[in-house]
CSV table of C-alpha atoms (C1' of nucleotides) in Angstrom, one decimal:
chain,number,residue,atom,x,y,z
A,896,UNK,CA,57.4,104.7,92.5
A,897,UNK,CA,54.9,102.2,90.9
A,898,UNK,CA,56.5,100.1,88.2
A,899,UNK,CA,54.1,99.1,85.5
A,900,UNK,CA,54.2,96.8,82.5
A,901,UNK,CA,52.0,97.9,79.6
A,902,UNK,CA,50.5,95.4,77.2
A,903,UNK,CA,48.9,97.0,74.1
A,904,UNK,CA,49.2,96.3,70.4
A,905,UNK,CA,48.8,99.9,69.5
A,906,UNK,CA,52.3,101.3,69.6
A,907,UNK,CA,51.1,104.8,69.5
A,908,UNK,CA,48.9,104.4,72.5
A,909,UNK,CA,51.6,102.6,74.4
A,910,UNK,CA,54.3,105.2,73.8
A,911,UNK,CA,51.8,107.9,74.5
A,912,UNK,CA,50.9,106.6,77.9
A,913,UNK,CA,54.5,106.0,78.7
A,914,UNK,CA,55.5,109.5,78.0
A,915,UNK,CA,52.5,110.9,79.8
A,916,UNK,CA,53.9,109.9,83.2
A,917,UNK,CA,56.9,111.8,84.6
A,918,UNK,CA,58.8,110.8,87.7
A,919,UNK,CA,56.8,113.0,90.1
A,920,UNK,CA,53.6,111.2,89.1
A,921,UNK,CA,54.9,108.2,91.1
A,922,UNK,CA,54.3,106.0,88.1
A,923,UNK,CA,56.7,104.6,85.6
A,924,UNK,CA,55.9,102.4,82.6
A,925,UNK,CA,59.1,100.2,82.7
A,926,UNK,CA,58.3,98.1,79.8
A,927,UNK,CA,55.9,98.0,76.8
A,928,UNK,CA,55.0,94.9,74.8
A,929,UNK,CA,52.7,94.5,71.9
A,930,UNK,CA,52.5,90.8,72.2
A,931,UNK,CA,50.7,89.3,75.3
A,932,UNK,CA,52.5,86.0,74.9
A,933,UNK,CA,55.7,87.6,76.1
A,934,UNK,CA,54.2,88.6,79.4
A,935,UNK,CA,55.4,85.5,81.4
A,936,UNK,CA,58.9,85.9,80.0
A,937,UNK,CA,59.0,89.6,80.8
A,938,UNK,CA,57.8,89.0,84.4
A,939,UNK,CA,60.6,86.5,85.0
A,940,UNK,CA,63.1,89.2,83.9
A,941,UNK,CA,61.9,92.4,85.5
A,942,UNK,CA,59.8,93.1,88.5
A,943,UNK,CA,56.7,95.2,88.2
A,944,UNK,CA,54.0,96.3,90.6
A,945,UNK,CA,51.1,96.0,88.2
A,946,UNK,CA,50.1,95.4,84.6
A,947,UNK,CA,48.2,97.7,82.3
A,948,UNK,CA,46.6,95.5,79.7
A,949,UNK,CA,44.5,96.1,76.6
A,950,UNK,CA,41.7,93.7,76.2
A,951,UNK,CA,41.4,93.4,72.4
A,952,UNK,CA,44.7,92.5,70.8
A,953,UNK,CA,45.3,90.4,67.7
A,954,UNK,CA,47.7,87.7,68.7
A,955,UNK,CA,46.3,86.9,72.1
A,956,UNK,CA,43.7,89.0,73.9
A,957,UNK,CA,43.8,90.4,77.4
A,958,UNK,CA,41.8,87.6,78.8
A,959,UNK,CA,44.1,85.1,77.2
A,960,UNK,CA,47.1,86.7,78.8
A,961,UNK,CA,45.4,86.6,82.2
A,962,UNK,CA,44.8,82.9,81.8
A,963,UNK,CA,48.3,82.4,80.7
A,964,UNK,CA,49.5,84.2,83.8
A,965,UNK,CA,47.3,82.1,86.0
A,966,UNK,CA,48.7,78.9,84.4
A,967,UNK,CA,52.2,80.0,85.1
A,968,UNK,CA,51.4,81.0,88.7
A,969,UNK,CA,52.1,84.6,88.1
A,970,UNK,CA,50.2,86.8,90.5
A,971,UNK,CA,50.6,90.5,89.5
A,972,UNK,CA,47.5,92.8,89.7
A,973,UNK,CA,46.1,93.7,86.3
A,974,UNK,CA,44.3,96.8,85.2
A,975,UNK,CA,42.3,96.2,82.1
A,976,UNK,CA,42.2,98.9,79.5
A,977,UNK,CA,39.0,98.7,77.5
A,978,UNK,CA,37.3,100.6,74.7
A,979,UNK,CA,33.6,101.0,74.4
A,980,UNK,CA,33.5,98.2,71.9
A,981,UNK,CA,35.0,95.8,74.4
A,982,UNK,CA,32.2,96.3,76.9
A,983,UNK,CA,30.8,93.0,75.8
A,984,UNK,CA,33.9,91.2,77.1
A,985,UNK,CA,33.8,92.7,80.5
A,986,UNK,CA,31.8,89.9,82.0
A,987,UNK,CA,34.1,87.4,80.6
A,988,UNK,CA,37.1,89.1,82.0
A,989,UNK,CA,35.5,89.6,85.4
A,990,UNK,CA,35.5,85.9,85.8
A,991,UNK,CA,39.2,85.6,84.9
A,992,UNK,CA,40.0,87.9,87.8
A,993,UNK,CA,41.5,91.2,86.7
A,994,UNK,CA,41.9,93.8,89.5
A,995,UNK,CA,40.2,96.7,87.7
A,996,UNK,CA,38.8,98.1,84.5
A,997,UNK,CA,39.3,101.5,83.0
A,998,UNK,CA,38.1,102.9,79.7
A,999,UNK,CA,40.6,104.2,77.1
A,1000,UNK,CA,38.8,107.5,77.1
A,1001,UNK,CA,39.5,108.1,80.8
A,1002,UNK,CA,41.5,111.1,81.9
A,1003,UNK,CA,45.1,111.0,83.1
A,1004,UNK,CA,44.0,111.6,86.7
A,1005,UNK,CA,41.5,108.7,86.5
A,1006,UNK,CA,44.2,106.5,85.1
A,1007,UNK,CA,46.6,107.5,87.8
A,1008,UNK,CA,44.1,106.7,90.5
A,1009,UNK,CA,43.3,103.4,88.9
A,1010,UNK,CA,47.0,102.4,88.7
A,1011,UNK,CA,47.6,103.3,92.3
A,1012,UNK,CA,44.6,101.4,93.5
A,1013,UNK,CA,45.3,98.3,91.5
A,1014,UNK,CA,49.0,98.3,92.5
A,1015,UNK,CA,47.7,98.1,96.1
A,1016,UNK,CA,45.5,95.2,95.0
A,1017,UNK,CA,42.4,97.3,95.5
A,1018,UNK,CA,39.7,97.0,92.9
A,1019,UNK,CA,39.1,99.9,90.5
A,1020,UNK,CA,36.1,100.2,88.2
A,1021,UNK,CA,35.6,103.1,85.9
A,1022,UNK,CA,32.3,104.8,86.6
A,1023,UNK,CA,31.2,104.3,83.1
A,1024,UNK,CA,31.4,100.5,83.4
A,1025,UNK,CA,29.6,100.4,86.7
A,1026,UNK,CA,26.3,99.5,84.9
A,1027,UNK,CA,28.0,96.5,83.2
A,1028,UNK,CA,29.3,95.3,86.6
A,1029,UNK,CA,25.9,95.8,88.1
A,1030,UNK,CA,24.3,93.8,85.2
A,1031,UNK,CA,26.8,91.1,85.7
A,1032,UNK,CA,26.2,90.8,89.4
A,1033,UNK,CA,22.5,90.8,88.8
A,1034,UNK,CA,22.8,88.5,85.9
A,1035,UNK,CA,24.4,86.0,88.1
A,1036,UNK,CA,21.4,86.0,90.4
A,1037,UNK,CA,19.0,86.0,87.5
A,1038,UNK,CA,20.6,84.6,84.3
A,1039,UNK,CA,17.3,84.9,82.4
A,1040,UNK,CA,17.9,88.7,82.1
A,1041,UNK,CA,21.0,90.6,81.0
A,1042,UNK,CA,23.3,90.3,78.0
A,1043,UNK,CA,21.9,88.6,75.0
A,1044,UNK,CA,25.2,87.9,73.4
A,1045,UNK,CA,26.6,86.0,76.3
A,1046,UNK,CA,23.8,83.6,76.2
A,1047,UNK,CA,25.2,82.2,73.0
A,1048,UNK,CA,27.3,79.1,73.2
A,1049,UNK,CA,30.6,78.8,71.3
A,1050,UNK,CA,29.0,76.4,68.8
A,1051,UNK,CA,26.2,79.0,68.1
A,1052,UNK,CA,28.8,81.7,67.5
A,1053,UNK,CA,30.5,79.4,65.1
A,1054,UNK,CA,27.3,78.8,63.3
A,1055,UNK,CA,26.7,82.6,63.1
A,1056,UNK,CA,30.2,83.0,61.6
A,1057,UNK,CA,29.4,80.5,58.9
A,1058,UNK,CA,26.0,82.1,58.1
A,1059,UNK,CA,27.8,85.5,57.8
A,1060,UNK,CA,30.2,84.0,55.2
A,1061,UNK,CA,27.1,83.2,53.0
A,1062,UNK,CA,27.0,79.5,53.7
A,1063,UNK,CA,23.5,77.9,53.8
A,1064,UNK,CA,22.4,75.3,56.3
A,1065,UNK,CA,23.6,72.5,54.1
A,1066,UNK,CA,27.0,73.9,53.6
A,1067,UNK,CA,27.4,74.6,57.3
A,1068,UNK,CA,26.3,71.0,58.1
A,1069,UNK,CA,29.0,69.7,55.7
A,1070,UNK,CA,31.7,72.0,57.1
A,1071,UNK,CA,31.0,71.2,60.7
A,1072,UNK,CA,30.3,67.5,60.1
A,1073,UNK,CA,26.8,67.6,61.6
A,1074,UNK,CA,23.3,67.1,60.2
A,1075,UNK,CA,21.5,69.9,58.4
A,1076,UNK,CA,18.7,69.4,60.9
A,1077,UNK,CA,21.1,70.3,63.7
A,1078,UNK,CA,22.2,73.4,61.9
A,1079,UNK,CA,18.6,74.5,61.5
A,1080,UNK,CA,17.9,73.9,65.1
A,1081,UNK,CA,21.0,76.0,66.0
A,1082,UNK,CA,19.8,78.8,63.7
A,1083,UNK,CA,16.4,78.7,65.4
A,1084,UNK,CA,17.9,78.8,68.9
A,1085,UNK,CA,20.2,81.6,67.9
A,1086,UNK,CA,17.5,83.7,66.4
A,1087,UNK,CA,15.3,83.1,69.5
A,1088,UNK,CA,18.1,84.1,71.9
A,1089,UNK,CA,18.9,87.3,70.0
A,1090,UNK,CA,15.3,88.1,69.4
A,1091,UNK,CA,15.7,88.6,65.6
A,1092,UNK,CA,13.2,87.8,62.9
A,1093,UNK,CA,15.4,86.5,60.0
A,1094,UNK,CA,18.9,85.9,58.8
A,1095,UNK,CA,19.4,89.5,57.6
A,1096,UNK,CA,18.7,90.9,61.1
A,1097,UNK,CA,20.7,88.1,62.7
A,1098,UNK,CA,23.8,89.1,60.7
A,1099,UNK,CA,23.4,92.8,61.1
A,1100,UNK,CA,22.9,92.4,64.9
A,1101,UNK,CA,25.8,90.0,65.2
A,1102,UNK,CA,28.2,92.3,63.3
A,1103,UNK,CA,27.1,95.3,65.4
A,1104,UNK,CA,27.7,93.4,68.6
A,1105,UNK,CA,31.0,92.1,67.4
A,1106,UNK,CA,30.1,88.4,67.4
A,1107,UNK,CA,31.5,88.2,63.9
B,272,UNK,CA,57.4,123.9,65.3
B,273,UNK,CA,54.2,122.3,63.9
B,274,UNK,CA,51.1,123.2,65.8
B,275,UNK,CA,48.5,120.5,65.8
B,276,UNK,CA,45.0,120.1,67.0
B,277,UNK,CA,44.0,116.6,68.1
B,278,UNK,CA,40.4,115.4,67.8
B,279,UNK,CA,39.8,112.1,69.6
B,280,UNK,CA,37.1,110.9,72.0
B,281,UNK,CA,39.6,108.8,73.9
B,282,UNK,CA,41.1,111.2,76.4
B,283,UNK,CA,43.8,108.8,77.4
B,284,UNK,CA,45.0,108.4,73.9
B,285,UNK,CA,44.9,112.1,73.4
B,286,UNK,CA,46.8,113.0,76.4
B,287,UNK,CA,49.2,110.2,75.7
B,288,UNK,CA,50.0,111.5,72.2
B,289,UNK,CA,50.3,115.0,73.5
B,290,UNK,CA,52.9,114.1,76.1
B,291,UNK,CA,54.7,111.9,73.6
B,292,UNK,CA,56.0,114.9,71.8
B,293,UNK,CA,58.6,117.2,73.4
B,294,UNK,CA,59.8,120.5,71.9
B,295,UNK,CA,62.8,119.1,70.1
B,296,UNK,CA,60.5,116.8,68.0
B,297,UNK,CA,59.2,119.9,66.3
B,298,UNK,CA,55.6,119.0,67.0
B,299,UNK,CA,53.2,120.3,69.6
B,300,UNK,CA,49.7,119.3,70.3
B,301,UNK,CA,48.3,122.7,71.1
B,302,UNK,CA,44.8,121.6,71.8
B,303,UNK,CA,42.8,118.4,72.3
B,304,UNK,CA,39.1,118.1,71.9
B,305,UNK,CA,36.9,115.1,72.4
B,306,UNK,CA,34.0,116.6,70.5
B,307,UNK,CA,34.4,117.1,66.7
B,308,UNK,CA,31.6,119.7,66.7
B,309,UNK,CA,33.9,122.1,68.5
B,310,UNK,CA,36.5,122.1,65.7
B,311,UNK,CA,35.2,125.2,63.8
B,312,UNK,CA,35.1,127.2,67.0
B,313,UNK,CA,38.6,126.1,68.0
B,314,UNK,CA,40.0,126.9,64.6
B,315,UNK,CA,38.6,130.4,64.8
B,316,UNK,CA,40.3,131.0,68.1
B,317,UNK,CA,43.7,129.4,67.7
B,318,UNK,CA,45.9,128.8,64.7
B,319,UNK,CA,47.1,125.3,63.9
B,320,UNK,CA,49.1,123.8,61.1
B,321,UNK,CA,47.3,120.5,60.9
B,322,UNK,CA,44.6,118.4,62.5
B,323,UNK,CA,45.0,114.9,63.8
B,324,UNK,CA,41.6,113.3,63.7
B,325,UNK,CA,40.1,110.0,64.9
B,326,UNK,CA,37.6,108.5,62.5
B,327,UNK,CA,35.3,106.7,64.8
B,328,UNK,CA,33.8,109.0,67.5
B,329,UNK,CA,30.4,108.9,69.2
B,330,UNK,CA,29.0,112.4,68.7
B,331,UNK,CA,30.2,113.2,65.2
B,332,UNK,CA,32.7,111.0,63.3
B,333,UNK,CA,35.8,112.1,61.6
B,334,UNK,CA,34.2,112.3,58.2
B,335,UNK,CA,31.4,114.4,59.6
B,336,UNK,CA,34.0,116.9,61.0
B,337,UNK,CA,35.7,117.1,57.6
B,338,UNK,CA,32.3,117.9,56.0
B,339,UNK,CA,31.6,120.5,58.7
B,340,UNK,CA,35.0,122.1,58.1
B,341,UNK,CA,34.4,122.2,54.3
B,342,UNK,CA,31.0,123.8,54.9
B,343,UNK,CA,32.6,126.5,57.0
B,344,UNK,CA,35.3,127.1,54.5
B,345,UNK,CA,38.0,125.9,56.9
B,346,UNK,CA,41.0,124.6,55.0
B,347,UNK,CA,43.4,122.9,57.4
B,348,UNK,CA,45.2,119.7,56.4
B,349,UNK,CA,43.9,116.7,58.2
B,350,UNK,CA,45.6,113.4,59.1
B,351,UNK,CA,43.1,110.7,59.9
B,352,UNK,CA,43.8,108.3,62.7
B,353,UNK,CA,42.2,104.9,62.1
B,354,UNK,CA,42.0,101.6,63.8
B,355,UNK,CA,41.8,98.4,61.9
B,356,UNK,CA,38.1,98.3,62.4
B,357,UNK,CA,37.8,101.6,60.5
B,358,UNK,CA,39.5,100.3,57.4
B,359,UNK,CA,36.1,99.9,55.8
B,360,UNK,CA,35.4,103.6,56.0
B,361,UNK,CA,38.6,104.7,54.3
B,362,UNK,CA,37.1,104.8,50.9
B,363,UNK,CA,34.3,107.0,52.2
B,364,UNK,CA,36.7,109.4,53.8
B,365,UNK,CA,39.0,109.6,50.7
B,366,UNK,CA,36.2,111.3,48.9
B,367,UNK,CA,35.8,113.9,51.7
B,368,UNK,CA,39.4,114.9,51.2
B,369,UNK,CA,41.7,114.2,54.1
B,370,UNK,CA,45.4,114.7,53.6
B,371,UNK,CA,46.5,111.4,55.0
B,372,UNK,CA,45.8,108.3,56.9
B,373,UNK,CA,47.7,106.5,59.7
B,374,UNK,CA,46.8,103.5,61.8
B,375,UNK,CA,46.6,103.9,65.6
B,376,UNK,CA,49.2,101.1,66.0
B,377,UNK,CA,51.8,103.1,64.1
B,378,UNK,CA,55.1,103.9,65.8
B,379,UNK,CA,56.1,107.4,67.0
B,380,UNK,CA,58.5,107.9,64.1
B,381,UNK,CA,55.8,107.0,61.6
B,382,UNK,CA,53.4,109.4,63.2
B,383,UNK,CA,56.0,112.1,63.2
B,384,UNK,CA,56.7,111.6,59.5
B,385,UNK,CA,53.0,111.7,58.8
B,386,UNK,CA,52.4,114.9,60.7
B,387,UNK,CA,55.3,116.6,59.0
B,388,UNK,CA,54.1,115.6,55.5
B,389,UNK,CA,50.5,116.5,56.1
B,390,UNK,CA,51.4,119.8,57.6
B,391,UNK,CA,53.2,120.5,54.4
B,392,UNK,CA,50.1,119.5,52.5
B,393,UNK,CA,51.7,116.4,51.2
B,394,UNK,CA,49.8,113.1,51.3
B,395,UNK,CA,50.6,110.4,53.7
B,396,UNK,CA,49.3,106.9,53.6
B,397,UNK,CA,50.3,104.3,56.1
B,398,UNK,CA,51.8,101.3,54.2
B,399,UNK,CA,49.2,99.0,55.8
B,400,UNK,CA,46.4,100.9,54.1
B,401,UNK,CA,48.0,101.1,50.7
B,402,UNK,CA,45.9,98.3,49.3
B,403,UNK,CA,42.7,100.1,50.2
B,404,UNK,CA,43.9,103.2,48.4
B,405,UNK,CA,45.0,101.2,45.4
B,406,UNK,CA,41.6,99.5,45.2
B,407,UNK,CA,40.0,102.9,45.4
B,408,UNK,CA,42.0,104.5,42.6
B,409,UNK,CA,41.6,101.5,40.4
B,410,UNK,CA,37.9,101.6,41.0
B,411,UNK,CA,37.8,105.2,39.9
B,412,UNK,CA,39.6,104.6,36.6
B,413,UNK,CA,37.7,101.5,35.6
B,414,UNK,CA,34.3,101.5,37.3
B,415,UNK,CA,33.4,98.1,35.8
B,416,UNK,CA,36.0,96.4,37.9
B,417,UNK,CA,37.1,97.1,41.4
B,418,UNK,CA,34.7,99.2,43.3
B,419,UNK,CA,31.6,97.1,43.6
B,420,UNK,CA,30.0,99.4,46.1
B,421,UNK,CA,29.9,102.4,43.8
B,422,UNK,CA,27.9,100.5,41.3
B,423,UNK,CA,25.0,100.5,43.6
B,424,UNK,CA,22.3,103.1,43.1
B,425,UNK,CA,20.9,105.1,46.0
B,426,UNK,CA,17.7,103.2,45.8
B,427,UNK,CA,19.6,99.9,46.0
B,428,UNK,CA,21.5,101.1,49.1
B,429,UNK,CA,18.2,102.1,50.6
B,430,UNK,CA,16.9,98.6,50.0
B,431,UNK,CA,20.0,97.1,51.6
B,432,UNK,CA,19.4,99.2,54.7
B,433,UNK,CA,15.9,97.9,55.0
B,434,UNK,CA,17.1,94.3,54.6
B,435,UNK,CA,19.7,94.9,57.3
B,436,UNK,CA,16.9,96.0,59.7
B,437,UNK,CA,15.3,92.6,59.3
B,438,UNK,CA,12.6,93.7,57.0
B,439,UNK,CA,11.4,91.2,54.4
B,440,UNK,CA,10.5,92.1,50.8
B,441,UNK,CA,6.9,92.7,51.7
B,442,UNK,CA,7.7,95.1,54.5
B,443,UNK,CA,10.2,96.9,52.4
B,444,UNK,CA,7.6,97.3,49.6
B,445,UNK,CA,5.1,98.8,52.0
B,446,UNK,CA,7.7,101.1,53.5
B,447,UNK,CA,8.9,102.4,50.2
B,448,UNK,CA,5.5,102.5,48.5
B,449,UNK,CA,6.6,100.1,45.8
B,450,UNK,CA,5.5,96.6,44.7
B,451,UNK,CA,7.0,93.5,46.3
B,452,UNK,CA,8.0,92.4,42.9
B,453,UNK,CA,10.1,95.6,42.5
B,454,UNK,CA,11.8,94.9,45.8
B,455,UNK,CA,12.7,91.4,44.7
B,456,UNK,CA,14.1,92.7,41.5
B,457,UNK,CA,16.2,95.2,43.4
B,458,UNK,CA,17.4,92.4,45.7
B,459,UNK,CA,18.4,90.3,42.8
B,460,UNK,CA,20.2,93.2,41.1
B,461,UNK,CA,22.0,94.1,44.3
B,462,UNK,CA,23.2,90.5,44.9
B,463,UNK,CA,24.3,90.2,41.3
B,464,UNK,CA,26.3,93.5,41.5
B,465,UNK,CA,28.0,92.6,44.8
B,466,UNK,CA,28.5,89.0,43.8
B,467,UNK,CA,26.9,87.5,46.9
B,468,UNK,CA,24.9,84.3,47.1
B,469,UNK,CA,22.3,85.1,49.7
B,470,UNK,CA,21.0,87.6,52.2
B,471,UNK,CA,23.4,86.7,54.9
B,472,UNK,CA,26.4,87.3,52.7
B,473,UNK,CA,24.8,90.5,51.4
B,474,UNK,CA,24.5,91.9,54.8
B,475,UNK,CA,27.9,90.9,56.0
B,476,UNK,CA,29.5,92.3,52.9
B,477,UNK,CA,27.5,95.5,53.1
B,478,UNK,CA,28.4,96.1,56.7
B,479,UNK,CA,32.1,95.4,56.0
B,480,UNK,CA,32.1,97.9,53.2
B,481,UNK,CA,30.3,100.4,55.3
B,482,UNK,CA,27.2,100.6,53.0
B,483,UNK,CA,25.1,100.2,56.2
C,568,DT,C1',17.2,111.7,18.7
C,569,DG,C1',18.5,107.3,20.0
C,570,DG,C1',20.5,104.5,23.3
C,571,DC,C1',21.7,103.4,28.2
C,572,DC,C1',20.2,102.7,32.6
C,573,DG,C1',17.7,102.9,37.0
C,574,DA,C1',13.3,102.2,38.9
C,575,DT,C1',9.4,100.1,38.4
C,576,DA,C1',6.3,95.8,37.7
C,577,DC,C1',4.7,91.0,36.6
C,578,DC,C1',4.9,85.6,36.0
C,579,DT,C1',6.6,81.0,37.3
C,580,DC,C1',9.1,77.7,39.6
C,581,DT,C1',12.5,75.7,43.0
C,582,DA,C1',15.3,76.0,46.9
C,583,DA,C1',15.9,77.6,51.3
C,584,DA,C1',14.5,79.6,55.5
C,585,DG,C1',11.5,79.7,59.2
C,586,DT,C1',8.0,77.5,62.7
C,587,DG,C1',5.9,73.9,65.2
C,588,DG,C1',7.0,70.0,67.6
C,589,DT,C1',9.9,65.9,70.1
C,590,DA,C1',14.0,63.4,71.6
C,591,DT,C1',18.7,61.4,72.9
C,592,DC,C1',23.3,62.0,74.9
C,593,DG,C1',27.0,63.9,77.5
C,594,DT,C1',28.8,67.1,80.8
C,595,DG,C1',29.0,69.9,84.5
C,596,DA,C1',26.7,72.2,88.3
C,597,DA,C1',23.6,72.0,92.4
D,481,DT,C1',22.9,61.9,91.9
D,482,DT,C1',19.5,64.2,89.8
D,483,DC,C1',18.9,68.2,86.9
D,484,DA,C1',19.8,71.7,83.6
D,485,DC,C1',21.6,72.7,79.3
D,486,DG,C1',24.2,72.5,75.0
D,487,DA,C1',24.8,69.7,71.0
D,488,DT,C1',22.9,66.7,68.3
D,489,DA,C1',18.9,64.7,65.3
D,490,DC,C1',14.4,64.1,63.0
D,491,DC,C1',9.4,65.2,61.1
D,492,DA,C1',5.9,68.1,58.9
D,493,DC,C1',4.5,72.3,57.4
D,494,DT,C1',4.3,77.4,55.7
D,495,DT,C1',6.6,81.3,54.1
D,496,DT,C1',10.1,83.6,51.9
D,497,DA,C1',14.1,84.0,49.1
D,498,DG,C1',16.3,83.2,44.9
D,499,DA,C1',16.5,82.4,39.8
D,500,DG,C1',14.6,82.3,35.2
D,501,DG,C1',12.3,85.3,32.3
D,502,DT,C1',10.1,90.0,30.1
D,503,DA,C1',8.6,94.8,29.9
D,504,DT,C1',7.4,99.8,30.6
D,505,DC,C1',8.8,104.5,31.7
D,506,DG,C1',11.6,108.5,32.5
D,507,DG,C1',16.0,110.8,32.8
D,508,DC,C1',20.5,111.7,31.1
D,509,DC,C1',24.0,112.1,27.7
D,510,DA,C1',26.4,111.7,23.4
DNA sequence: TGGCCGATACCTCTAAAGTGGTATCGTGAA
DNA sequence: TTCACGATACCACTTTAGAGGTATCGGCCA
């Protein structure tokens, strides 16, 4: 019997997955938490063979929980649960070292297979995200290609956020304690990186990609 | 026993919800489909008391399915399943006439209550979305306040769409066969109606509200 | 029929965005 | 220890957006 901890902020999804497995599946969700910050505490109390973890959560995201676990020296294999919208994070999470990735629209049999593999510390990647993995590996060899969004620095994303709020370059400069010139340079670099012509396209692109 | 049809592109979520209900809950998911286009065909084959429907789906979204049902004269109460990200669509879907709305992070008991109410053709609104509903109703009674979006004419929405694509006033003018002056007047009127300062805020507001 | 409003159009002027450069500094990777 | 890169800063210039007006025309509704 594989004992699994489920970390997901969607109660409905969590309880659904739990009741999906019956004893003869060889898998049991022994605990569900909606707050990733509780993971270290839970792991010190109960023993699990693997963790099923949602990537996008409000309080702390899946990557954050992974980092938290690393910091506390907790070594439990993790299967990340992602939605299509999270695809953009996959590269980030690959570096943090999850054991596998599966899409939330996978079937029960796929999930079962994934849980089994991950609990044995084998890697599992859902077929649909293979392209992302491939892009990532290729991107490492040739960073000039690949994901536009990941080319943005944190500062640049911060600037985009300000622009989206309707702030002009001067207001952004004052808010971030930098010169207006610097803000304009950032804007230019951002637009160049994302391949957009103007502010309107920048914002609509950024919102579509989930940068803001 | 309430017989329900579940429409959701996330297989895992669907199967999870299905196995969450056992016979003594009084609810049974008799069928799951990941493609909303199949709903009319399914309804002609099997009889259900209500439909649980995800809003955001790739092939056809929840609102589209509702419209499709209306067109085919199918009158089955629908409970919409929404995620936080879908909140912006709620106003749009209210007009299409779903019977209730529940968030995907609701608990099993909340879902049970919602399904029971909707199957009896009572309305159910999850507490977290009450504000949205309230805004909507207030907007209807007093159009000068509240609902900013509905003050926009179709032409104005069309202009917003063009701006979001990164087109400047000149390009929009050429595309719509009108003068650049006219486009600028529209832009000004739109910004005034929505109470935004600049293009960036216009686009981010419009995308949040689901205008584009 | 008279008034309201949306779509159209024009003028002028200022502010802001966008484009072309260059350059320094610190940090982290090769 | 170079070398690359992100964050910072500045200059000069063109284009566009934004704000102030005014005005015509056609449809809809009371």
